[in-house]
Amino acid sequence: MIKFFLMVNKQGQTRLSKYYEHVDINKRTLLETEVIKSCLSRSNEQCSFIEYKDFKLIYRQYAALFIVVGVNDTESELDIMFNLDKVHIILDEMVLNGCIVETNRARILAPLLILDKMSES
Amino acid sequence: MSDIVEKTLTALPGLFLQNQPGGGPAAAKASFSSRLGSLVRGITALTSKHEEEKLIQQELSSLKATVSAPTTTLKMMKECMVRLIYCEMLGYDASFGYIHAIKLAQQGNLLEKRVGYLAVSLFLHESHELLLLLVNTVVKDLQSTNLVEVCMALTVVSQIFPCEMIPAVLPLIEDKLQHSKEIVRRKAVLALYKFHLIAPNQVQHIHIKFRKALCDRDVGVMAASLHIYLRMIKENSSGYKDLTGSFVTILKQVVGGKLPVEFNYHSVPAPWLQIQLLRILGLLGKDDQRTSELMYDVLDESLRRAELNHNVTYAILFECVHTVYSIYPKSELLEKAAKCIGKFVLSPKINLKYLGLKALTYVIQQDPTLALQHQMTIIECLDHPDPIIKRETLELLYRITNAQNITVIVQKMLEYLHQSKEEYVIVNLVGKIAELAEKYAPDNAWFIQTMNAVFSVGGDVMHPDIPNNFLRLLAEGFDDETEDQQLRLYAVQSYLTLLDMENVFYPQRFLQVMSWVDASLSFLDGFVAEGLSQGAAPYKPPHQRQEEKLSQEKVLNFEPYGLSFSSSGFTGRQSPAGISLGSDVSGNSAETGLKETNSLKLEGIKKLWGKEGYLPKKESKTGDESGALPVPQESIMENVDQAITKKDQSQVLTQSKEEKEKQLLASSLFVGLGSESTINLLGKADTVSHKFRRKSKVKEAKSGETTSTHNMTCSSFSSLSNVAYEDDYYSNTLHDTGDKELKKFSLTSELLDSESLTELPLVEKFSYCSLSTPSLFANNNMEIFHPPQSTAASVAKESSLASSFLEETTEYIHSNAMEVCNNETISVSSYKIWKDDCLLMVWSVTNKSGLELKSADLEIFPAENFKVTEQPGCCLPVMEAESTKSFQYSVQIEKPFTEGNLTGFISYHMMDTHSAQLEFSVNLSLLDFIRPLKISSDDFGKLWLSFANDVKQNVKMSESQAALPSALKTLQQKLRLHIIEIIGNEGLLACQLLPSIPCLLHCRVHADVLALWFRSSCSTLPDYLLYQCQKVMEGS
């Protein structure tokens, strides 16, 4: 199951974090630092999987942003940042309780589109 | 309001530049919407953690003021929440805003509400007390007529909800399962999934509704229900077998592209749905042939359809392979899955390689041959620059470790361990090494050295079970006191050496282990004292005395590494182990005893031997000390270095031989991975030969005595350090040896088979006895050596034949006569006479009829393995009525075997016209050709050293033979071994295989286990004899 979803930039700053299992706030920072450290230490020739403690990190680099998913047994950086809430809402549609629950793009976006329309009007 | 804004803005210098404080709501809105942006930009621009902390603290205090101000609008509150989320994300406590998040969810309009819920789900955890305040809002929203509000409520319930409040919302959510909109039904199912996770009992009654969701007309709802099913099936697969058909149908539809295209991902139909279904099928089909049969077709189709073109298809294939190997096997599918794994493993894409290794690791225990297929790839991955790939490969090797490849695999693990810094990796690896070492240690020295490495690297972080188990092992030991003592001695020795080194720091736990072991040094004192007192033994050749003196000095000196190496070379030469090079035969014997016990026994046996061969008992006790204290040689890592320096010549060759090295490594890693029976059979035997290897190498390096190259090759077979630097010739012959070993494996299994087959003749024998019908199997050689358990009737029958025994029968031991064939006219019985120089087979033909038989002739077909010579006077032209005539054949053996058949026929003419022919066959055992070899103890010792082929095995004795004399007597009686000498709990025996192949046997008894050690000039004889011994010892 998915333990957390992270977006971290190359400087090691967390851009988005979502935990599907409660982690203490002070432990989160530590964890994220270590996660991004292990991601940064890897080259393109190395695989996208990192064994980290008792779970596994799967990462992908997107421009300067690392998207990291922590599992136990699977746009531009600033855009994500400025729409923190929206990204979360999208993510909530896709992942719940560590499970990928929706991958149909139209359906993922539907609730957000409604909200967007409402805030405009 | 504007002055509040102004006030907060002054706290943020960065914002002055962008947002001019203005009056009115418009200005406030503008400034608020960009506040997050400014904060993010501000943080990004900073270079130190300290600056970040300062800025965030300022931000937080301004936020604190804003959120608690009565004038703050919900819209501003929403913006504050997002900034609070950001601050918490960076690791700064924003708990003052939690209550406002709940309020926002309660009071805000749609978007504000959504952000309120979002903040709650991010800020709070399941058991947070504030969460209870959210329940009312959720209930209200669930009942809302606004679809969006309902969805938000359902989303937050699926994320975070207090367990004890489930009853408050459950009926509402159940209702939503019938909602007209798919999104509501879907979210309701996901909310129920959440409940199932946190309180399965509370949703038990609605299982039927899950089924409805599974059959929902909307794919999304159906897919959502699979999360619940996967979970429930994981917990109890038997309860959902009836759904297998449904899951199969759904998967078929998905794979067949029946879903709306919008569910495609990179033109792959609903990949995550496929994966989910494959996982469910894997659980349902596990150990269930009938259920598995239902899914073979769809799995086949999945494998076929998912072509390697995109990451997500790899995921599907990976899952497919997993499922195929989880369910009841179907060879066709396994083949395809294996092929798929092959594609993964061989892929140049690193991520695919990783997946391939993962898949291999999973399937390897079920199908070890796959590891053999991909051995070269695995070797390459072992040296892969990516440590993750390396580690995964080690994980794979860990699963295929056996007694034969343990040293190589553990060495690889230790190499990785020394490079690892991450605590988790160290703890994990150290645990695995310790586990493997305890399970498969080939000898004391290796075990202690490996554990030393484990303790020095992982001492501070390892699981406390490791030192505990290790100490218990040392304390309690095995069955044999001598072995235990040697293990302890070795441990103490190695610790003293380690402690002697300067400027080295050992982990606390390692020091604890050392001091614990040293505390029991008393046992050592006794041992030394005993050795010294026995040093004044009656007779000792002068050179031997000198050696002992030397070795005793060593005991007291506790020499460091450098010198001890030479001393171990010395002892190596002195002990038979030094000369007993692991022949290819030894890899062949099937041993049963405990691994450790077995390997340790070798040490015990050693002490019977000196430089010149056998040592009388008393001296051997002291001589033992030198053997028992090989003194830590080299650490495992150093071993490699030494190998390099010792063989500088071959070192030159190494670069160009890289490929060859890999193959050598492969042969040492994947040894023993064949059919399952092979693995079991070989587990033991190799441990034995393995132990000799090291010694033999040391010996060659040190004493420079010539040893047969073949043996050398063998000896280096599975030791990486040796293997890697062998020269050309070795590496070539190595493969031959490998082949030979493989052949031998199958041979061994044949032996086992034949063992079980011999049960049959016994049964038939009983039927023969009672029914008096002739049976071809009646002549069971095992039964001949001792009175057969026959009925009175058959005894009578046999005794009637006794009169016809040849004269030789009085001179030599012979078997009872057995009828081998008969008809109304004649009856043929046969018996064996075990002459000193050959086996004499006698067939006596009795004419039962009242008529004369003409041209009676008996012929034996030429047989493999045997040379049959007809003795004179066998062809009898005429056989009178009711007379008995004998035909004699001498039989010589051409090559060792276990059991063979002699077949032949008797033909005769009756009254000139009628001719008849009767076929018969007789079983011959190897034992028919074994004769005692009467030699002296001295000769035994000399012969022992000259034989290269040896086999060792522990045999459990039945109660009746628990003592050595009775066991040896059994061997003497049933196998005709000559007992040369019995010394304490050890015995020496010898025999020869006709015409003149000697075989020596060394026996040692401890408890009810008899340790047998055969040596012979013939490579196969020890095995055959061992087999016979086992039969005798276990059968009686």
PDB file of C-alpha atoms in Angstrom, chain B residues 528-679:
ATOM      1  CA  VAL B 528      44.681 -28.996  28.010  1.00  0.00           C
ATOM      2  CA  ALA B 529      45.417 -30.814  31.248  1.00  0.00           C
ATOM      3  CA  GLU B 530      44.008 -33.992  29.883  1.00  0.00           C
ATOM      4  CA  GLY B 531      46.018 -33.614  26.757  1.00  0.00           C
ATOM      5  CA  LEU B 532      49.202 -33.051  28.701  1.00  0.00           C
ATOM      6  CA  SER B 533      48.694 -35.981  30.971  1.00  0.00           C
ATOM      7  CA  GLN B 534      48.021 -38.176  28.036  1.00  0.00           C
ATOM      8  CA  GLY B 535      51.026 -36.792  26.309  1.00  0.00           C
ATOM      9  CA  ALA B 536      53.052 -39.324  28.245  1.00  0.00           C
ATOM     10  CA  ALA B 537      51.547 -42.094  26.227  1.00  0.00           C
ATOM     11  CA  PRO B 538      53.327 -45.459  25.984  1.00  0.00           C
ATOM     12  CA  TYR B 539      54.622 -45.209  22.495  1.00  0.00           C
ATOM     13  CA  LYS B 540      55.288 -42.283  20.259  1.00  0.00           C
ATOM     14  CA  PRO B 541      57.544 -42.021  17.265  1.00  0.00           C
ATOM     15  CA  PRO B 542      60.093 -39.264  17.828  1.00  0.00           C
ATOM     16  CA  HIS B 543      58.993 -37.047  14.959  1.00  0.00           C
ATOM     17  CA  GLN B 544      55.474 -37.215  16.168  1.00  0.00           C
ATOM     18  CA  ARG B 545      56.457 -36.189  19.629  1.00  0.00           C
ATOM     19  CA  GLN B 546      58.105 -33.188  18.164  1.00  0.00           C
ATOM     20  CA  GLU B 547      55.051 -32.264  16.246  1.00  0.00           C
ATOM     21  CA  GLU B 548      52.922 -32.536  19.292  1.00  0.00           C
ATOM     22  CA  LYS B 549      55.278 -30.369  21.204  1.00  0.00           C
ATOM     23  CA  LEU B 550      55.073 -27.791  18.527  1.00  0.00           C
ATOM     24  CA  SER B 551      51.356 -27.835  18.419  1.00  0.00           C
ATOM     25  CA  GLN B 552      51.110 -27.679  22.186  1.00  0.00           C
ATOM     26  CA  GLU B 553      53.265 -24.642  22.236  1.00  0.00           C
ATOM     27  CA  LYS B 554      50.926 -23.137  19.795  1.00  0.00           C
ATOM     28  CA  VAL B 555      48.024 -23.834  22.017  1.00  0.00           C
ATOM     29  CA  LEU B 556      49.626 -21.861  24.767  1.00  0.00           C
ATOM     30  CA  ASN B 557      50.978 -19.103  22.628  1.00  0.00           C
ATOM     31  CA  PHE B 558      47.815 -18.193  20.809  1.00  0.00           C
ATOM     32  CA  GLU B 559      49.686 -17.047  17.799  1.00  0.00           C
ATOM     33  CA  PRO B 560      48.326 -14.268  15.655  1.00  0.00           C
ATOM     34  CA  TYR B 561      47.180 -14.722  12.119  1.00  0.00           C
ATOM     35  CA  GLY B 562      50.404 -14.869  10.188  1.00  0.00           C
ATOM     36  CA  LEU B 563      51.940 -17.730  12.065  1.00  0.00           C
ATOM     37  CA  SER B 564      48.788 -19.601  12.605  1.00  0.00           C
ATOM     38  CA  PHE B 565      48.331 -19.886   8.943  1.00  0.00           C
ATOM     39  CA  SER B 566      51.437 -21.973   8.708  1.00  0.00           C
ATOM     40  CA  SER B 567      50.373 -24.006  11.661  1.00  0.00           C
ATOM     41  CA  SER B 568      47.077 -24.750  10.076  1.00  0.00           C
ATOM     42  CA  GLY B 569      48.921 -25.823   7.017  1.00  0.00           C
ATOM     43  CA  PHE B 570      50.896 -28.063   9.227  1.00  0.00           C
ATOM     44  CA  THR B 571      47.932 -29.647  10.841  1.00  0.00           C
ATOM     45  CA  GLY B 572      46.259 -29.832   7.535  1.00  0.00           C
ATOM     46  CA  ARG B 573      49.025 -32.011   6.292  1.00  0.00           C
ATOM     47  CA  GLN B 574      48.988 -34.059   9.376  1.00  0.00           C
ATOM     48  CA  SER B 575      45.350 -34.840   9.326  1.00  0.00           C
ATOM     49  CA  PRO B 576      43.753 -37.054   6.773  1.00  0.00           C
ATOM     50  CA  ALA B 577      41.563 -34.134   5.887  1.00  0.00           C
ATOM     51  CA  GLY B 578      44.576 -32.553   4.358  1.00  0.00           C
ATOM     52  CA  ILE B 579      44.941 -35.354   1.933  1.00  0.00           C
ATOM     53  CA  SER B 580      41.361 -36.289   1.506  1.00  0.00           C
ATOM     54  CA  LEU B 581      40.593 -34.000  -1.303  1.00  0.00           C
ATOM     55  CA  GLY B 582      36.967 -33.637  -2.120  1.00  0.00           C
ATOM     56  CA  SER B 583      36.672 -36.169  -4.824  1.00  0.00           C
ATOM     57  CA  ASP B 584      33.775 -36.067  -7.153  1.00  0.00           C
ATOM     58  CA  VAL B 585      32.455 -39.104  -5.458  1.00  0.00           C
ATOM     59  CA  SER B 586      32.147 -37.479  -2.136  1.00  0.00           C
ATOM     60  CA  GLY B 587      29.817 -34.945  -3.553  1.00  0.00           C
ATOM     61  CA  ASN B 588      27.562 -37.770  -4.194  1.00  0.00           C
ATOM     62  CA  SER B 589      26.704 -39.471  -1.014  1.00  0.00           C
ATOM     63  CA  ALA B 590      23.431 -38.880   0.636  1.00  0.00           C
ATOM     64  CA  GLU B 591      23.842 -37.890   4.203  1.00  0.00           C
ATOM     65  CA  THR B 592      21.102 -37.507   6.686  1.00  0.00           C
ATOM     66  CA  GLY B 593      22.394 -36.163   9.960  1.00  0.00           C
ATOM     67  CA  LEU B 594      22.318 -32.616  11.190  1.00  0.00           C
ATOM     68  CA  LYS B 595      24.432 -30.251   9.195  1.00  0.00           C
ATOM     69  CA  GLU B 596      26.556 -28.882  11.950  1.00  0.00           C
ATOM     70  CA  THR B 597      26.924 -32.107  13.741  1.00  0.00           C
ATOM     71  CA  ASN B 598      28.139 -33.677  10.635  1.00  0.00           C
ATOM     72  CA  SER B 599      30.695 -31.189   9.675  1.00  0.00           C
ATOM     73  CA  LEU B 600      31.982 -31.087  13.188  1.00  0.00           C
ATOM     74  CA  LYS B 601      32.481 -34.769  13.274  1.00  0.00           C
ATOM     75  CA  LEU B 602      35.289 -34.479  10.854  1.00  0.00           C
ATOM     76  CA  GLU B 603      37.293 -32.771  13.488  1.00  0.00           C
ATOM     77  CA  GLY B 604      36.685 -35.545  15.880  1.00  0.00           C
ATOM     78  CA  ILE B 605      37.788 -38.210  13.491  1.00  0.00           C
ATOM     79  CA  LYS B 606      40.960 -36.395  12.727  1.00  0.00           C
ATOM     80  CA  LYS B 607      42.667 -37.270  15.885  1.00  0.00           C
ATOM     81  CA  LEU B 608      43.186 -40.847  14.931  1.00  0.00           C
ATOM     82  CA  TRP B 609      45.723 -39.766  12.435  1.00  0.00           C
ATOM     83  CA  GLY B 610      49.272 -38.644  12.394  1.00  0.00           C
ATOM     84  CA  LYS B 611      51.743 -37.756   9.750  1.00  0.00           C
ATOM     85  CA  GLU B 612      52.474 -41.357   9.027  1.00  0.00           C
ATOM     86  CA  GLY B 613      48.919 -42.481   9.221  1.00  0.00           C
ATOM     87  CA  TYR B 614      47.007 -44.009  12.013  1.00  0.00           C
ATOM     88  CA  LEU B 615      47.919 -43.084  15.578  1.00  0.00           C
ATOM     89  CA  PRO B 616      47.264 -45.353  18.492  1.00  0.00           C
ATOM     90  CA  LYS B 617      44.573 -44.079  20.734  1.00  0.00           C
ATOM     91  CA  LYS B 618      46.398 -42.425  23.587  1.00  0.00           C
ATOM     92  CA  GLU B 619      48.573 -40.278  21.431  1.00  0.00           C
ATOM     93  CA  SER B 620      45.744 -39.306  19.266  1.00  0.00           C
ATOM     94  CA  LYS B 621      44.208 -37.554  22.184  1.00  0.00           C
ATOM     95  CA  THR B 622      47.088 -35.177  22.388  1.00  0.00           C
ATOM     96  CA  GLY B 623      47.531 -35.046  18.698  1.00  0.00           C
ATOM     97  CA  ASP B 624      44.012 -33.850  18.635  1.00  0.00           C
ATOM     98  CA  GLU B 625      44.964 -30.589  20.163  1.00  0.00           C
ATOM     99  CA  SER B 626      46.919 -29.611  17.175  1.00  0.00           C
ATOM    100  CA  GLY B 627      44.045 -30.592  15.007  1.00  0.00           C
ATOM    101  CA  ALA B 628      41.485 -28.993  17.197  1.00  0.00           C
ATOM    102  CA  LEU B 629      43.264 -25.698  17.276  1.00  0.00           C
ATOM    103  CA  PRO B 630      43.843 -24.747  13.732  1.00  0.00           C
ATOM    104  CA  VAL B 631      43.979 -21.233  15.182  1.00  0.00           C
ATOM    105  CA  PRO B 632      42.084 -18.531  13.291  1.00  0.00           C
ATOM    106  CA  GLN B 633      43.524 -18.561   9.873  1.00  0.00           C
ATOM    107  CA  GLU B 634      42.404 -15.648   7.883  1.00  0.00           C
ATOM    108  CA  SER B 635      39.247 -13.675   8.033  1.00  0.00           C
ATOM    109  CA  ILE B 636      36.913 -14.377   5.225  1.00  0.00           C
ATOM    110  CA  MET B 637      37.788 -11.204   3.446  1.00  0.00           C
ATOM    111  CA  GLU B 638      41.451 -11.750   3.866  1.00  0.00           C
ATOM    112  CA  ASN B 639      41.032 -15.117   2.392  1.00  0.00           C
ATOM    113  CA  VAL B 640      40.603 -13.610  -1.013  1.00  0.00           C
ATOM    114  CA  ASP B 641      43.699 -11.532  -0.616  1.00  0.00           C
ATOM    115  CA  GLN B 642      45.697 -14.496   0.358  1.00  0.00           C
ATOM    116  CA  ALA B 643      44.457 -16.410  -2.574  1.00  0.00           C
ATOM    117  CA  ILE B 644      45.714 -13.621  -4.738  1.00  0.00           C
ATOM    118  CA  THR B 645      49.145 -13.456  -3.234  1.00  0.00           C
ATOM    119  CA  LYS B 646      49.539 -17.165  -3.197  1.00  0.00           C
ATOM    120  CA  LYS B 647      48.717 -17.471  -6.792  1.00  0.00           C
ATOM    121  CA  ASP B 648      50.325 -14.523  -8.373  1.00  0.00           C
ATOM    122  CA  GLN B 649      50.810 -16.462 -11.492  1.00  0.00           C
ATOM    123  CA  SER B 650      47.154 -16.986 -12.010  1.00  0.00           C
ATOM    124  CA  GLN B 651      46.480 -13.484 -10.911  1.00  0.00           C
ATOM    125  CA  VAL B 652      47.963 -12.293 -14.163  1.00  0.00           C
ATOM    126  CA  LEU B 653      45.390 -14.314 -15.938  1.00  0.00           C
ATOM    127  CA  THR B 654      42.420 -12.955 -14.045  1.00  0.00           C
ATOM    128  CA  GLN B 655      41.784  -9.870 -16.110  1.00  0.00           C
ATOM    129  CA  SER B 656      41.451 -11.725 -19.356  1.00  0.00           C
ATOM    130  CA  LYS B 657      39.456 -14.424 -17.693  1.00  0.00           C
ATOM    131  CA  GLU B 658      36.687 -12.275 -16.392  1.00  0.00           C
ATOM    132  CA  GLU B 659      34.056 -14.174 -18.257  1.00  0.00           C
ATOM    133  CA  LYS B 660      35.377 -17.450 -17.086  1.00  0.00           C
ATOM    134  CA  GLU B 661      35.417 -16.261 -13.525  1.00  0.00           C
ATOM    135  CA  LYS B 662      31.800 -15.396 -13.779  1.00  0.00           C
ATOM    136  CA  GLN B 663      31.049 -18.866 -14.965  1.00  0.00           C
ATOM    137  CA  LEU B 664      33.032 -20.309 -12.139  1.00  0.00           C
ATOM    138  CA  LEU B 665      31.167 -18.145  -9.725  1.00  0.00           C
ATOM    139  CA  ALA B 666      27.962 -19.275 -11.302  1.00  0.00           C
ATOM    140  CA  SER B 667      28.825 -22.909 -10.882  1.00  0.00           C
ATOM    141  CA  SER B 668      29.610 -22.327  -7.253  1.00  0.00           C
ATOM    142  CA  LEU B 669      26.519 -20.261  -6.639  1.00  0.00           C
ATOM    143  CA  PHE B 670      24.025 -22.456  -8.350  1.00  0.00           C
ATOM    144  CA  VAL B 671      25.321 -25.749  -7.245  1.00  0.00           C
ATOM    145  CA  GLY B 672      22.644 -27.979  -5.894  1.00  0.00           C
ATOM    146  CA  LEU B 673      19.788 -26.354  -7.705  1.00  0.00           C
ATOM    147  CA  GLY B 674      18.183 -29.075  -9.617  1.00  0.00           C
ATOM    148  CA  SER B 675      15.351 -31.354  -8.956  1.00  0.00           C
ATOM    149  CA  GLU B 676      14.234 -31.271  -5.389  1.00  0.00           C
ATOM    150  CA  SER B 677      15.495 -34.703  -4.528  1.00  0.00           C
ATOM    151  CA  THR B 678      18.919 -33.678  -5.646  1.00  0.00           C
ATOM    152  CA  ILE B 679      18.933 -30.765  -3.331  1.00  0.00           C
TER     153      ILE B 679
END
